[in-house]
mmCIF file of N, CA and C in Angstrom:
data_model
loop_
_atom_site.group_PDB
_atom_site.id
_atom_site.type_symbol
_atom_site.label_atom_id
_atom_site.label_comp_id
_atom_site.label_asym_id
_atom_site.label_seq_id
_atom_site.Cartn_x
_atom_site.Cartn_y
_atom_site.Cartn_z
ATOM 1 N N GLN M 113 -28.845 12.910 13.444
ATOM 2 C CA GLN M 113 -27.462 12.319 12.797
ATOM 3 C C GLN M 113 -26.396 13.385 12.441
ATOM 4 N N ALA M 114 -25.287 13.034 12.834
ATOM 5 C CA ALA M 114 -24.225 14.023 12.530
ATOM 6 C C ALA M 114 -23.847 14.164 11.077
ATOM 7 N N VAL M 115 -23.648 15.397 10.806
ATOM 8 C CA VAL M 115 -23.036 15.548 9.448
ATOM 9 C C VAL M 115 -21.547 15.382 9.348
ATOM 10 N N PRO M 116 -21.060 14.522 8.399
ATOM 11 C CA PRO M 116 -19.769 14.333 8.102
ATOM 12 C C PRO M 116 -19.024 15.594 7.776
ATOM 13 N N ASP M 117 -17.837 15.683 8.331
ATOM 14 C CA ASP M 117 -16.795 16.864 8.026
ATOM 15 C C ASP M 117 -16.084 16.361 6.792
ATOM 16 N N VAL M 118 -16.480 16.502 5.688
ATOM 17 C CA VAL M 118 -15.818 15.952 4.444
ATOM 18 C C VAL M 118 -14.427 16.686 4.273
ATOM 19 N N PRO M 119 -14.382 17.970 4.308
ATOM 20 C CA PRO M 119 -13.054 18.716 4.104
ATOM 21 C C PRO M 119 -11.854 18.005 5.111
ATOM 22 N N ALA M 120 -12.419 17.765 6.426
ATOM 23 C CA ALA M 120 -11.501 17.168 7.397
ATOM 24 C C ALA M 120 -11.089 15.739 6.977
ATOM 25 N N ALA M 121 -12.153 15.122 6.324
ATOM 26 C CA ALA M 121 -11.788 13.604 6.155
ATOM 27 C C ALA M 121 -10.822 13.582 4.971
ATOM 28 N N ILE M 122 -11.032 14.543 4.029
ATOM 29 C CA ILE M 122 -10.029 14.647 2.920
ATOM 30 C C ILE M 122 -8.665 15.017 3.333
ATOM 31 N N ALA M 123 -8.482 15.851 4.238
ATOM 32 C CA ALA M 123 -7.245 16.207 4.731
ATOM 33 C C ALA M 123 -6.603 15.007 5.545
ATOM 34 N N ASN M 124 -7.360 14.327 6.399
ATOM 35 C CA ASN M 124 -6.963 13.093 6.902
ATOM 36 C C ASN M 124 -6.341 12.091 6.008
ATOM 37 N N TYR M 125 -7.346 11.812 4.812
ATOM 38 C CA TYR M 125 -6.666 10.937 3.856
ATOM 39 C C TYR M 125 -5.389 11.412 3.099
ATOM 40 N N ASP M 126 -5.327 12.743 2.904
ATOM 41 C CA ASP M 126 -4.275 13.265 2.394
ATOM 42 C C ASP M 126 -2.922 13.031 3.217
ATOM 43 N N GLU M 127 -3.156 13.193 4.575
ATOM 44 C CA GLU M 127 -2.064 12.912 5.398
ATOM 45 C C GLU M 127 -1.764 11.350 5.502
ATOM 46 N N ALA M 128 -2.594 10.562 5.595
ATOM 47 C CA ALA M 128 -2.340 9.016 5.437
ATOM 48 C C ALA M 128 -1.614 8.816 4.289
ATOM 49 N N ILE M 129 -1.918 9.164 2.945
ATOM 50 C CA ILE M 129 -1.427 8.863 1.810
ATOM 51 C C ILE M 129 0.034 9.552 1.819
ATOM 52 N N ASN M 130 0.113 10.671 2.235
ATOM 53 C CA ASN M 130 1.520 11.304 2.200
ATOM 54 C C ASN M 130 2.458 10.731 3.121
ATOM 55 N N THR M 131 2.084 10.170 4.347
ATOM 56 C CA THR M 131 2.757 9.394 5.109
ATOM 57 C C THR M 131 3.369 8.088 4.696
ATOM 58 N N ILE M 132 2.419 7.416 4.037
ATOM 59 C CA ILE M 132 2.811 6.180 3.324
ATOM 60 C C ILE M 132 3.758 6.273 2.181
ATOM 61 N N ASP M 133 3.422 7.351 1.475
ATOM 62 C CA ASP M 133 4.458 7.654 0.320
ATOM 63 C C ASP M 133 5.876 8.052 0.995
ATOM 64 N N ALA M 134 5.840 8.915 1.989
ATOM 65 C CA ALA M 134 7.147 9.319 2.629
ATOM 66 C C ALA M 134 7.877 8.072 3.241
ATOM 67 N N LEU M 135 7.106 7.212 3.616
ATOM 68 C CA LEU M 135 7.776 6.056 4.337
ATOM 69 C C LEU M 135 8.490 5.195 3.200
ATOM 70 N N GLY M 136 7.820 5.185 2.140
ATOM 71 C CA GLY M 136 8.285 4.407 1.013
ATOM 72 C C GLY M 136 9.599 4.936 0.505
ATOM 73 N N VAL M 137 9.767 6.331 0.458
ATOM 74 C CA VAL M 137 10.767 7.178 0.039
ATOM 75 C C VAL M 137 11.957 6.920 1.069
ATOM 76 N N ALA M 138 11.617 6.957 2.231
ATOM 77 C CA ALA M 138 12.689 6.840 3.306
ATOM 78 C C ALA M 138 13.203 5.545 3.189
ATOM 79 N N LEU M 139 12.547 4.544 2.752
ATOM 80 C CA LEU M 139 12.969 3.217 2.832
ATOM 81 C C LEU M 139 13.656 2.798 1.609
ATOM 82 N N GLY M 140 13.503 3.711 0.641
ATOM 83 C CA GLY M 140 14.253 3.534 -0.702
ATOM 84 C C GLY M 140 13.397 2.620 -1.582
ATOM 85 N N ARG M 141 12.068 2.439 -1.309
ATOM 86 C CA ARG M 141 11.173 1.846 -1.958
ATOM 87 C C ARG M 141 9.906 2.295 -2.308
ATOM 88 N N PRO M 142 9.941 3.468 -3.071
ATOM 89 C CA PRO M 142 8.771 4.219 -3.213
ATOM 90 C C PRO M 142 7.707 3.385 -4.078
ATOM 91 N N ARG M 143 6.564 3.134 -3.626
ATOM 92 C CA ARG M 143 5.459 2.472 -4.334
ATOM 93 C C ARG M 143 5.762 1.039 -4.548
ATOM 94 N N LEU M 144 6.817 0.440 -3.786
ATOM 95 C CA LEU M 144 7.077 -0.948 -4.025
ATOM 96 C C LEU M 144 6.703 -1.681 -2.607
ATOM 97 N N TRP M 145 5.367 -1.772 -2.427
ATOM 98 C CA TRP M 145 4.939 -2.224 -1.129
ATOM 99 C C TRP M 145 4.520 -3.677 -1.160
ATOM 100 N N ASP M 146 4.601 -4.280 -0.018
ATOM 101 C CA ASP M 146 3.975 -5.742 0.129
ATOM 102 C C ASP M 146 2.408 -5.625 -0.063
ATOM 103 N N ALA M 147 1.828 -6.569 -0.283
ATOM 104 C CA ALA M 147 0.395 -6.560 -0.492
ATOM 105 C C ALA M 147 -0.470 -5.947 0.605
ATOM 106 N N GLU M 148 -0.007 -5.988 1.771
ATOM 107 C CA GLU M 148 -0.607 -5.490 2.953
ATOM 108 C C GLU M 148 -0.720 -4.006 2.951
ATOM 109 N N TYR M 149 0.638 -3.464 2.578
ATOM 110 C CA TYR M 149 0.682 -1.951 2.425
ATOM 111 C C TYR M 149 -0.086 -1.450 1.129
ATOM 112 N N GLN M 150 0.066 -2.337 0.156
ATOM 113 C CA GLN M 150 -0.704 -1.692 -1.153
ATOM 114 C C GLN M 150 -2.151 -1.613 -0.830
ATOM 115 N N ASN M 151 -2.672 -2.598 0.036
ATOM 116 C CA ASN M 151 -4.118 -2.583 0.312
ATOM 117 C C ASN M 151 -4.408 -1.326 1.097
ATOM 118 N N ASP M 152 -3.484 -1.083 2.035
ATOM 119 C CA ASP M 152 -3.807 0.249 2.906
ATOM 120 C C ASP M 152 -3.783 1.464 2.165
ATOM 121 N N LEU M 153 -2.791 1.613 1.139
ATOM 122 C CA LEU M 153 -2.729 2.713 0.284
ATOM 123 C C LEU M 153 -4.059 2.825 -0.577
ATOM 124 N N ALA M 154 -4.282 1.736 -1.143
ATOM 125 C CA ALA M 154 -5.492 1.597 -2.084
ATOM 126 C C ALA M 154 -6.842 1.982 -1.410
ATOM 127 N N THR M 155 -6.911 1.658 -0.136
ATOM 128 C CA THR M 155 -8.032 2.002 0.792
ATOM 129 C C THR M 155 -8.092 3.357 1.041
ATOM 130 N N ALA M 156 -7.007 4.009 1.202
ATOM 131 C CA ALA M 156 -6.928 5.395 1.491
ATOM 132 C C ALA M 156 -7.459 6.287 0.190
ATOM 133 N N TYR M 157 -6.864 5.874 -0.912
ATOM 134 C CA TYR M 157 -7.232 6.611 -2.108
ATOM 135 C C TYR M 157 -8.712 6.251 -2.378
ATOM 136 N N MET M 158 -9.221 5.111 -2.162
ATOM 137 C CA MET M 158 -10.732 4.795 -2.405
ATOM 138 C C MET M 158 -11.503 5.590 -1.465
ATOM 139 N N ASN M 159 -11.171 5.657 -0.152
ATOM 140 C CA ASN M 159 -11.891 6.564 0.782
ATOM 141 C C ASN M 159 -12.045 8.152 0.440
ATOM 142 N N ARG M 160 -10.714 8.568 0.082
ATOM 143 C CA ARG M 160 -10.508 9.851 -0.279
ATOM 144 C C ARG M 160 -11.350 10.161 -1.615
ATOM 145 N N GLY M 161 -11.430 9.213 -2.552
ATOM 146 C CA GLY M 161 -12.343 9.344 -3.599
ATOM 147 C C GLY M 161 -13.829 9.386 -3.216
ATOM 148 N N ASN M 162 -14.073 8.629 -2.302
ATOM 149 C CA ASN M 162 -15.593 8.710 -1.780
ATOM 150 C C ASN M 162 -15.829 9.999 -1.138
ATOM 151 N N ALA M 163 -15.000 10.463 -0.497
ATOM 152 C CA ALA M 163 -15.118 11.876 0.257
ATOM 153 C C ALA M 163 -15.210 12.838 -0.839
ATOM 154 N N TYR M 164 -14.342 12.880 -1.888
ATOM 155 C CA TYR M 164 -14.552 13.813 -2.943
ATOM 156 C C TYR M 164 -15.842 13.764 -3.780
ATOM 157 N N GLN M 165 -16.346 12.558 -3.796
ATOM 158 C CA GLN M 165 -17.592 12.251 -4.419
ATOM 159 C C GLN M 165 -18.742 12.929 -3.775
ATOM 160 N N ALA M 166 -18.515 13.076 -2.456
ATOM 161 C CA ALA M 166 -19.583 13.550 -1.595
ATOM 162 C C ALA M 166 -19.650 15.076 -1.809
ATOM 163 N N VAL M 167 -18.575 15.815 -2.039
ATOM 164 C CA VAL M 167 -18.381 17.287 -2.126
ATOM 165 C C VAL M 167 -19.517 17.694 -2.974
ATOM 166 N N PRO M 168 -19.762 17.544 -4.226
ATOM 167 C CA PRO M 168 -19.110 16.649 -5.239
ATOM 168 C C PRO M 168 -17.880 17.280 -5.972
ATOM 169 N N ASP M 169 -17.028 16.572 -6.116
ATOM 170 C CA ASP M 169 -15.777 16.943 -6.975
ATOM 171 C C ASP M 169 -15.507 15.490 -7.652
ATOM 172 N N VAL M 170 -16.355 15.406 -8.750
ATOM 173 C CA VAL M 170 -16.139 14.092 -9.548
ATOM 174 C C VAL M 170 -14.769 13.848 -10.217
ATOM 175 N N PRO M 171 -14.249 15.016 -10.700
ATOM 176 C CA PRO M 171 -12.765 14.680 -11.456
ATOM 177 C C PRO M 171 -11.656 14.172 -10.190
ATOM 178 N N ALA M 172 -11.904 14.807 -9.241
ATOM 179 C CA ALA M 172 -10.898 14.357 -8.104
ATOM 180 C C ALA M 172 -11.172 12.958 -7.567
ATOM 181 N N ALA M 173 -12.472 12.783 -7.458
ATOM 182 C CA ALA M 173 -13.038 11.429 -7.165
ATOM 183 C C ALA M 173 -12.324 10.175 -8.006
ATOM 184 N N ILE M 174 -12.517 10.638 -9.279
ATOM 185 C CA ILE M 174 -11.973 9.596 -10.406
ATOM 186 C C ILE M 174 -10.607 9.491 -10.287
ATOM 187 N N ALA M 175 -9.837 10.489 -10.190
ATOM 188 C CA ALA M 175 -8.361 10.505 -10.057
ATOM 189 C C ALA M 175 -7.963 9.541 -8.904
ATOM 190 N N ASN M 176 -8.724 9.711 -7.793
ATOM 191 C CA ASN M 176 -8.383 8.800 -6.670
ATOM 192 C C ASN M 176 -8.781 7.408 -6.809
ATOM 193 N N TYR M 177 -9.831 7.149 -7.382
ATOM 194 C CA TYR M 177 -10.231 5.787 -7.693
ATOM 195 C C TYR M 177 -9.209 5.153 -8.636
ATOM 196 N N ASP M 178 -8.642 6.111 -9.651
ATOM 197 C CA ASP M 178 -7.714 5.450 -10.492
ATOM 198 C C ASP M 178 -6.336 5.188 -9.708
ATOM 199 N N GLU M 179 -6.050 5.981 -8.885
ATOM 200 C CA GLU M 179 -4.847 5.662 -8.022
ATOM 201 C C GLU M 179 -5.044 4.350 -7.201
ATOM 202 N N ALA M 180 -6.254 4.219 -6.752
ATOM 203 C CA ALA M 180 -6.677 3.002 -5.975
ATOM 204 C C ALA M 180 -6.346 1.696 -6.658
ATOM 205 N N ILE M 181 -6.590 1.761 -7.888
ATOM 206 C CA ILE M 181 -6.490 0.659 -8.901
ATOM 207 C C ILE M 181 -5.125 0.435 -9.147
#
């Protein structure tokens, strides 16, 4: 079974979150997303939280779970 590359996963989630945030700023609507995009952002935060939990970095995981909510 392959061992997950957790640091790479965290970096990918960082990029996804930053891209979604940058798009909102560019559109003049930071954090004012339709439900579909809110779900995408929440999913990215939740998955990044799961990755941090695997490291383990519990404070970072909790911070990401809070953002997902």
